[in-house]
Backbone as a printed PyTorch tensor [residue, N CA C, xyz], in Angstrom:
tensor([[[ 18.1970,  13.0330,  -6.4560],
         [ 18.3550,  14.4410,  -6.7770],
         [ 18.2460,  15.2430,  -5.4790]],

        [[ 19.1390,  16.2070,  -5.2530],
         [ 19.0710,  17.0110,  -4.0360],
         [ 17.7290,  17.7290,  -3.9200]],

        [[ 17.2790,  17.8940,  -2.6940],
         [ 15.9780,  18.5190,  -2.4170],
         [ 15.8230,  19.8720,  -3.1030]],

        [[ 16.8680,  20.7000,  -3.1010],
         [ 16.7920,  22.0470,  -3.6670],
         [ 16.5810,  22.0430,  -5.1750]],

        [[ 16.9240,  20.9510,  -5.8600],
         [ 16.8250,  20.9040,  -7.3100],
         [ 15.6260,  20.1040,  -7.8110]],

        [[ 14.8380,  19.5840,  -6.9190],
         [ 13.6860,  18.7800,  -7.3230],
         [ 12.6330,  19.6710,  -7.9860]],

        [[ 12.0970,  19.2170,  -9.0980],
         [ 11.0600,  19.9560,  -9.8090],
         [  9.7060,  19.4170,  -9.3690]],

        [[  8.7980,  20.3320,  -9.0100],
         [  7.4590,  19.9220,  -8.5940],
         [  6.7030,  19.2990,  -9.7590]],

        [[  5.8720,  18.3270,  -9.4370],
         [  5.0290,  17.6990, -10.4510],
         [  3.9050,  18.6610, -10.8360]],

        [[  3.5230,  18.6200, -12.0880],
         [  2.4160,  19.4170, -12.6000],
         [  1.1050,  18.8720, -12.0460]],

        [[  0.1430,  19.7520, -11.7930],
         [ -1.1940,  19.2960, -11.4020],
         [ -2.0980,  19.3850, -12.6210]],

        [[ -2.7480,  18.2810, -12.9360],
         [ -3.7200,  18.1960, -14.0280],
         [ -5.0940,  17.9580, -13.3960]],

        [[ -6.0760,  18.7580, -13.7720],
         [ -7.4290,  18.6460, -13.2290],
         [ -8.2890,  17.8820, -14.2230]],

        [[ -8.8980,  16.8090, -13.7870],
         [ -9.7040,  15.9580, -14.6660],
         [-11.1820,  16.2650, -14.4330]],

        [[-11.9240,  16.4170, -15.5390],
         [-13.3620,  16.6680, -15.4350],
         [-13.6440,  17.9380, -14.6460]],

        [[-14.6120,  17.8570, -13.7530],
         [-15.0410,  19.0210, -12.9720],
         [-14.3380,  19.1180, -11.6200]],

        [[-13.2340,  18.4090, -11.4410],
         [-12.5990,  18.3320, -10.1170],
         [-12.2020,  19.7010,  -9.5540]],

        [[-11.6980,  20.6020, -10.3790],
         [-11.3040,  21.9250,  -9.8840],
         [-12.5300,  22.7440,  -9.4830]],

        [[-13.5530,  22.7330, -10.3120],
         [-14.7920,  23.4550,  -9.9980],
         [-15.4150,  22.8900,  -8.7240]],

        [[-15.4280,  21.5660,  -8.6190],
         [-16.0100,  20.9270,  -7.4350],
         [-15.2150,  21.2790,  -6.1810]],

        [[-13.8960,  21.2640,  -6.2750],
         [-13.0590,  21.6210,  -5.1290],
         [-13.2900,  23.0730,  -4.7170]],

        [[-13.5150,  23.9450,  -5.6850],
         [-13.7080,  25.3650,  -5.3640],
         [-14.9870,  25.6090,  -4.5650]],

        [[-15.9050,  24.6380,  -4.5480],
         [-17.1400,  24.7900,  -3.7730],
         [-16.9700,  24.3500,  -2.3140]],

        [[-15.8280,  23.7880,  -1.9630],
         [-15.5650,  23.3550,  -0.5840],
         [-15.4770,  24.5810,   0.3360]],

        [[-15.7500,  24.4010,   1.6310],
         [-15.5040,  25.4830,   2.5940],
         [-14.0100,  25.8360,   2.6160]],

        [[-13.6970,  27.0370,   3.0490],
         [-12.3220,  27.5460,   2.9980],
         [-11.3190,  26.6140,   3.6780]],

        [[-11.6330,  26.1220,   4.8680],
         [-10.6980,  25.2540,   5.5990],
         [-10.4300,  23.9670,   4.8260]],

        [[-11.4710,  23.3680,   4.2610],
         [-11.3130,  22.1250,   3.4930],
         [-10.4800,  22.3740,   2.2370]],

        [[-10.6910,  23.5170,   1.5840],
         [ -9.8820,  23.8640,   0.4070],
         [ -8.4160,  24.0250,   0.7900]],

        [[ -8.1730,  24.6970,   1.9100],
         [ -6.8010,  24.9520,   2.3400],
         [ -6.0620,  23.6440,   2.6420]],

        [[ -6.6970,  22.7530,   3.3960],
         [ -6.0520,  21.4790,   3.7370],
         [ -5.8380,  20.6350,   2.4840]],

        [[ -6.8180,  20.6180,   1.5900],
         [ -6.6740,  19.8710,   0.3370],
         [ -5.5210,  20.4390,  -0.4800]],

        [[ -5.4130,  21.7520,  -0.5310],
         [ -4.3050,  22.3910,  -1.2420],
         [ -2.9520,  22.0060,  -0.6600]],

        [[ -2.8620,  21.9830,   0.6730],
         [ -1.6150,  21.5540,   1.3140],
         [ -1.2880,  20.1140,   0.9370]],

        [[ -2.3030,  19.2580,   0.9620],
         [ -2.0810,  17.8390,   0.6490],
         [ -1.6060,  17.6640,  -0.7920]],

        [[ -2.1760,  18.4320,  -1.7170],
         [ -1.7350,  18.3550,  -3.1120],
         [ -0.3100,  18.8970,  -3.2570]],

        [[  0.0260,  19.8970,  -2.4780],
         [  1.3950,  20.4350,  -2.5060],
         [  2.3890,  19.3830,  -2.0230]],

        [[  2.0270,  18.6470,  -0.9750],
         [  2.8650,  17.5390,  -0.5190],
         [  3.0880,  16.5590,  -1.6710]],

        [[  1.9970,  16.2080,  -2.3670],
         [  2.0860,  15.2400,  -3.4680],
         [  3.0140,  15.7550,  -4.5640]],

        [[  2.9350,  17.0430,  -4.8670],
         [  3.8190,  17.6190,  -5.8790],
         [  5.2870,  17.4480,  -5.5050]],

        [[  5.5630,  17.4280,  -4.2270],
         [  6.9370,  17.3010,  -3.7310],
         [  7.3280,  15.8490,  -3.4740]],

        [[  6.4340,  14.9020,  -3.8210],
         [  6.7480,  13.4880,  -3.6290],
         [  6.4870,  12.9800,  -2.2270]],

        [[  5.6970,  13.7100,  -1.4550],
         [  5.3900,  13.3340,  -0.0790],
         [  3.9030,  13.0150,   0.0630]],

        [[  3.5370,  12.4560,   1.2130],
         [  2.1350,  12.1410,   1.4880],
         [  1.6890,  12.8870,   2.7390]],

        [[  0.6560,  13.6720,   2.6190],
         [  0.0830,  14.4360,   3.7290],
         [ -0.6250,  13.4780,   4.6890]],

        [[ -0.6470,  13.7920,   5.9870],
         [ -1.3080,  12.9090,   6.9610],
         [ -2.8010,  12.6730,   6.7070]],

        [[ -3.4650,  13.5540,   5.9780],
         [ -4.8950,  13.3870,   5.6880],
         [ -5.1430,  12.4690,   4.4890]],

        [[ -4.0980,  11.8800,   3.9360],
         [ -4.2230,  11.0580,   2.7230],
         [ -4.1860,   9.5690,   3.0310]],

        [[ -4.9630,   8.8170,   2.2570],
         [ -4.9860,   7.3560,   2.3430],
         [ -5.0830,   6.7920,   0.9290]],

        [[ -4.4050,   5.6730,   0.7090],
         [ -4.5340,   4.9800,  -0.5790],
         [ -5.8910,   4.2940,  -0.6260]],

        [[ -6.5110,   4.3020,  -1.7950],
         [ -7.7710,   3.5930,  -1.9710],
         [ -7.4590,   2.1130,  -2.1610]],

        [[ -8.4840,   1.2840,  -2.1570],
         [ -8.2820,  -0.1650,  -2.2200],
         [ -8.8330,  -0.7470,  -3.5150]],

        [[ -8.4740,  -2.0000,  -3.7510],
         [ -9.0000,  -2.7310,  -4.9000],
         [ -8.5110,  -2.1630,  -6.2160]],

        [[ -9.4240,  -2.0450,  -7.1690],
         [ -9.0750,  -1.5540,  -8.5060],
         [ -8.5660,  -0.1130,  -8.4820]],

        [[ -8.8720,   0.6140,  -7.4270],
         [ -8.4470,   2.0160,  -7.3160],
         [ -7.2130,   2.1790,  -6.4280]],

        [[ -6.4480,   1.1110,  -6.2580],
         [ -5.2880,   1.1450,  -5.3500],
         [ -4.2030,   2.1360,  -5.7800]],

        [[ -4.2150,   2.5790,  -7.0290],
         [ -3.2480,   3.5870,  -7.4880],
         [ -3.6730,   5.0090,  -7.1190]],

        [[ -4.8800,   5.1510,  -6.5980],
         [ -5.4530,   6.4600,  -6.2960],
         [ -5.2790,   6.7750,  -4.8110]],

        [[ -4.9430,   8.0180,  -4.5270],
         [ -4.8410,   8.5000,  -3.1500],
         [ -6.0420,   9.3890,  -2.8650]],

        [[ -6.5670,   9.2790,  -1.6550],
         [ -7.7750,   9.9850,  -1.2400],
         [ -7.4250,  10.9490,  -0.1080]],

        [[ -7.7120,  12.2360,  -0.3050],
         [ -7.5480,  13.2350,   0.7520],
         [ -8.8800,  13.3000,   1.4910]],

        [[ -8.8430,  13.1820,   2.8170],
         [-10.0680,  13.1880,   3.6290],
         [-10.0010,  14.3320,   4.6290]],

        [[-10.9200,  15.2750,   4.4740],
         [-10.9390,  16.4410,   5.3530],
         [-12.3020,  16.5380,   6.0270]],

        [[-12.3030,  16.5640,   7.3600],
         [-13.5280,  16.7820,   8.1270],
         [-13.6060,  18.2600,   8.4700]],

        [[-14.7810,  18.8540,   8.2470],
         [-14.9610,  20.2730,   8.5270],
         [-16.3870,  20.5140,   8.9950]],

        [[-16.5360,  20.9280,  10.2380],
         [-17.8340,  21.2610,  10.8210],
         [-18.8710,  20.1630,  10.6080]],

        [[-18.4840,  18.9270,  10.8630],
         [-19.4170,  17.8100,  10.7790],
         [-19.5750,  17.2030,   9.3960]],

        [[-18.9700,  17.7960,   8.3920],
         [-19.0340,  17.2610,   7.0300],
         [-17.6660,  16.7190,   6.6340]],

        [[-17.6590,  15.8250,   5.6500],
         [-16.4080,  15.2610,   5.1460],
         [-16.2570,  15.6110,   3.6740]],

        [[-15.0770,  16.0760,   3.3160],
         [-14.7720,  16.4540,   1.9380],
         [-13.6300,  15.5760,   1.4560]],

        [[-13.7870,  15.0480,   0.2480],
         [-12.8070,  14.1010,  -0.2750],
         [-12.3140,  14.5680,  -1.6430]],

        [[-11.0410,  14.3270,  -1.8810],
         [-10.4390,  14.5820,  -3.1890],
         [ -9.5540,  13.3960,  -3.5260]],

        [[ -9.7980,  12.8000,  -4.6870],
         [ -9.0400,  11.6320,  -5.1360],
         [ -8.0540,  12.0690,  -6.2130]],

        [[ -6.8060,  11.5780,  -6.0910],
         [ -5.8010,  11.9430,  -7.0930],
         [ -4.8750,  10.7770,  -7.4010]],

        [[ -4.2700,  10.8450,  -8.5750],
         [ -3.3130,   9.8600,  -9.0630],
         [ -1.9440,  10.5180,  -9.1440]],

        [[ -0.9370,   9.8440,  -8.6200],
         [  0.4410,  10.3330,  -8.7140],
         [  1.1390,   9.5660,  -9.8290]],

        [[  1.7170,  10.2940, -10.7760],
         [  2.5480,   9.6920, -11.8120],
         [  3.9560,  10.2620, -11.6520]],

        [[  4.8540,   9.8250, -12.4790],
         [  6.2380,  10.2860, -12.3670],
         [  6.3660,  11.7940, -12.5540]],

        [[  5.5480,  12.3680, -13.4430],
         [  5.7100,  13.7880, -13.7660],
         [  4.4960,  14.6600, -13.4740]],

        [[  3.3840,  14.0550, -13.0550],
         [  2.1670,  14.8470, -12.8360],
         [  1.3050,  14.2570, -11.7210]],

        [[  0.4760,  15.1250, -11.1580],
         [ -0.5670,  14.7370, -10.2130],
         [ -1.8820,  14.9670, -10.9450]],

        [[ -2.7100,  13.9370, -11.0450],
         [ -4.0200,  14.0650, -11.6810],
         [ -5.0870,  14.0980, -10.5980]],

        [[ -5.7730,  15.2380, -10.4620],
         [ -6.8780,  15.3370,  -9.5090],
         [ -8.1160,  14.8050, -10.2290]],

        [[ -8.6100,  13.6770,  -9.7400],
         [ -9.6580,  12.9400, -10.4330],
         [-11.0670,  13.3590, -10.0340]],

        [[-11.2750,  13.6370,  -8.7460],
         [-12.6360,  13.9150,  -8.2830],
         [-12.5800,  14.5840,  -6.9220]],

        [[-13.4160,  15.5900,  -6.7180],
         [-13.5740,  16.2590,  -5.4250],
         [-15.0570,  16.2730,  -5.1000]],

        [[-15.3940,  15.8850,  -3.8700],
         [-16.8170,  15.8010,  -3.5160],
         [-17.0130,  15.8670,  -2.0110]],

        [[-18.2330,  16.2620,  -1.6220],
         [-18.6260,  16.1930,  -0.2230],
         [-19.2290,  14.8190,  -0.0070]],

        [[-18.7000,  14.0990,   0.9550],
         [-19.1690,  12.7370,   1.2100],
         [-20.4570,  12.7970,   2.0150]],

        [[-21.4740,  12.1400,   1.4930],
         [-22.7750,  12.1160,   2.1510],
         [-23.2560,  10.6840,   2.3050]],

        [[-22.3570,   9.7760,   2.6180],
         [-22.7210,   8.3580,   2.7430],
         [-23.6820,   8.1660,   3.9050]],

        [[-24.6190,   7.2810,   3.7090],
         [-25.5730,   6.9760,   4.7690],
         [-25.1110,   5.8070,   5.6060]],

        [[-24.1010,   5.0700,   5.1150],
         [-23.6060,   3.9000,   5.8360],
         [-22.1070,   4.0070,   6.0680]],

        [[-21.6960,   4.2760,   7.3010],
         [-20.2910,   4.2030,   7.6870],
         [-19.3440,   5.0360,   6.8510]],

        [[-18.1460,   4.4660,   6.6490],
         [-17.0800,   5.2080,   5.9660],
         [-16.9760,   4.8790,   4.4790]],

        [[-17.8060,   3.9780,   4.0030],
         [-17.7240,   3.5570,   2.6000],
         [-17.9980,   4.7300,   1.6570]],

        [[-17.2470,   4.7710,   0.5660],
         [-17.4700,   5.7750,  -0.4730],
         [-18.6200,   5.2970,  -1.3530]],

        [[-19.6260,   6.1380,  -1.5970],
         [-20.7570,   5.7320,  -2.4350],
         [-20.3020,   5.2630,  -3.8220]],

        [[-21.0020,   4.2750,  -4.3390],
         [-20.6430,   3.6320,  -5.6030],
         [-20.5070,   4.6160,  -6.7600]],

        [[-21.4390,   5.5770,  -6.8790],
         [-21.3610,   6.4950,  -8.0290],
         [-20.0760,   7.3250,  -7.9970]],

        [[-19.5690,   7.6340,  -6.8110],
         [-18.2910,   8.3470,  -6.7270],
         [-17.1390,   7.4280,  -7.1410]],

        [[-17.1780,   6.1790,  -6.7040],
         [-16.1310,   5.2170,  -7.0880],
         [-16.1060,   5.0060,  -8.5960]],

        [[-17.2910,   4.9230,  -9.2040],
         [-17.3680,   4.7380, -10.6610],
         [-16.7970,   5.9450, -11.3980]],

        [[-17.1000,   7.1400, -10.9070],
         [-16.5730,   8.3500, -11.5440],
         [-15.0520,   8.4230, -11.3910]],

        [[-14.5520,   8.0830, -10.2180],
         [-13.1000,   8.0650, -10.0030],
         [-12.4450,   7.0700, -10.9510]],

        [[-13.0350,   5.8980, -11.0960],
         [-12.4960,   4.8710, -11.9890],
         [-12.4640,   5.3560, -13.4410]],

        [[-13.5440,   5.9790, -13.8750],
         [-13.6190,   6.5060, -15.2450],
         [-12.5520,   7.5830, -15.4630]],

        [[-12.4170,   8.4850, -14.5190],
         [-11.4410,   9.5670, -14.6570],
         [-10.0100,   9.0560, -14.5140]],

        [[ -9.8180,   7.9890, -13.7720],
         [ -8.4970,   7.3640, -13.6730],
         [ -8.0520,   6.8810, -15.0480]],

        [[ -8.9360,   6.2370, -15.7740],
         [ -8.6030,   5.7690, -17.1210],
         [ -8.3080,   6.9470, -18.0470]],

        [[ -9.0990,   8.0190, -17.9180],
         [ -8.8610,   9.2400, -18.6970],
         [ -7.4680,   9.8030, -18.4100]],

        [[ -7.1200,   9.8560, -17.1300],
         [ -5.8230,  10.4000, -16.7180],
         [ -4.6790,   9.5570, -17.2680]],

        [[ -4.8180,   8.2510, -17.2220],
         [ -3.7630,   7.3710, -17.7410],
         [ -3.5780,   7.5650, -19.2400]],

        [[ -4.6880,   7.7310, -19.9650],
         [ -4.5910,   7.9890, -21.4110],
         [ -3.8960,   9.3310, -21.6640]],

        [[ -4.2970,  10.3500, -20.9100],
         [ -3.7010,  11.6770, -21.0690],
         [ -2.2010,  11.6230, -20.7930]],

        [[ -1.8160,  10.9420, -19.7290],
         [ -0.4040,  10.8500, -19.3680],
         [  0.3920,  10.1610, -20.4790]],

        [[ -0.1470,   9.0790, -21.0190],
         [  0.5410,   8.3410, -22.0890],
         [  0.7300,   9.2110, -23.3350]],

        [[ -0.2270,  10.0860, -23.6070],
         [ -0.1580,  10.9220, -24.8080],
         [  0.6890,  12.1840, -24.6250]],

        [[  0.7180,  12.7310, -23.4080],
         [  1.3310,  14.0440, -23.2110],
         [  2.6170,  14.0580, -22.3990]],

        [[  2.9560,  12.9570, -21.7890],
         [  4.1830,  12.9370, -20.9890],
         [  5.0740,  11.8430, -21.5030]]])
């Protein structure tokens, strides 16, 4: 389909992801918004990385701002972007995502897949 006629994907917010994202500092919100806009257009922003293992269908936006890291996980489907979780990363060990965040992303991923099957 020509670029001018492409329809943007709908953004669906799962759980508290929108409220959580709204608590980010302005710069982190702006970059996350740009990254989600890229996803709506079928593109991948440079701040995005695919997650691994069971969450390999999920893309993670990683924004560093004034010494803190802010993350937003989302799922891309044919017709929608599901924002699964937004959080400030406070890991004590390296770059690993804390387990409770991974579990929440996994739970919301299943929710998003059910929603997509029922509504799209």
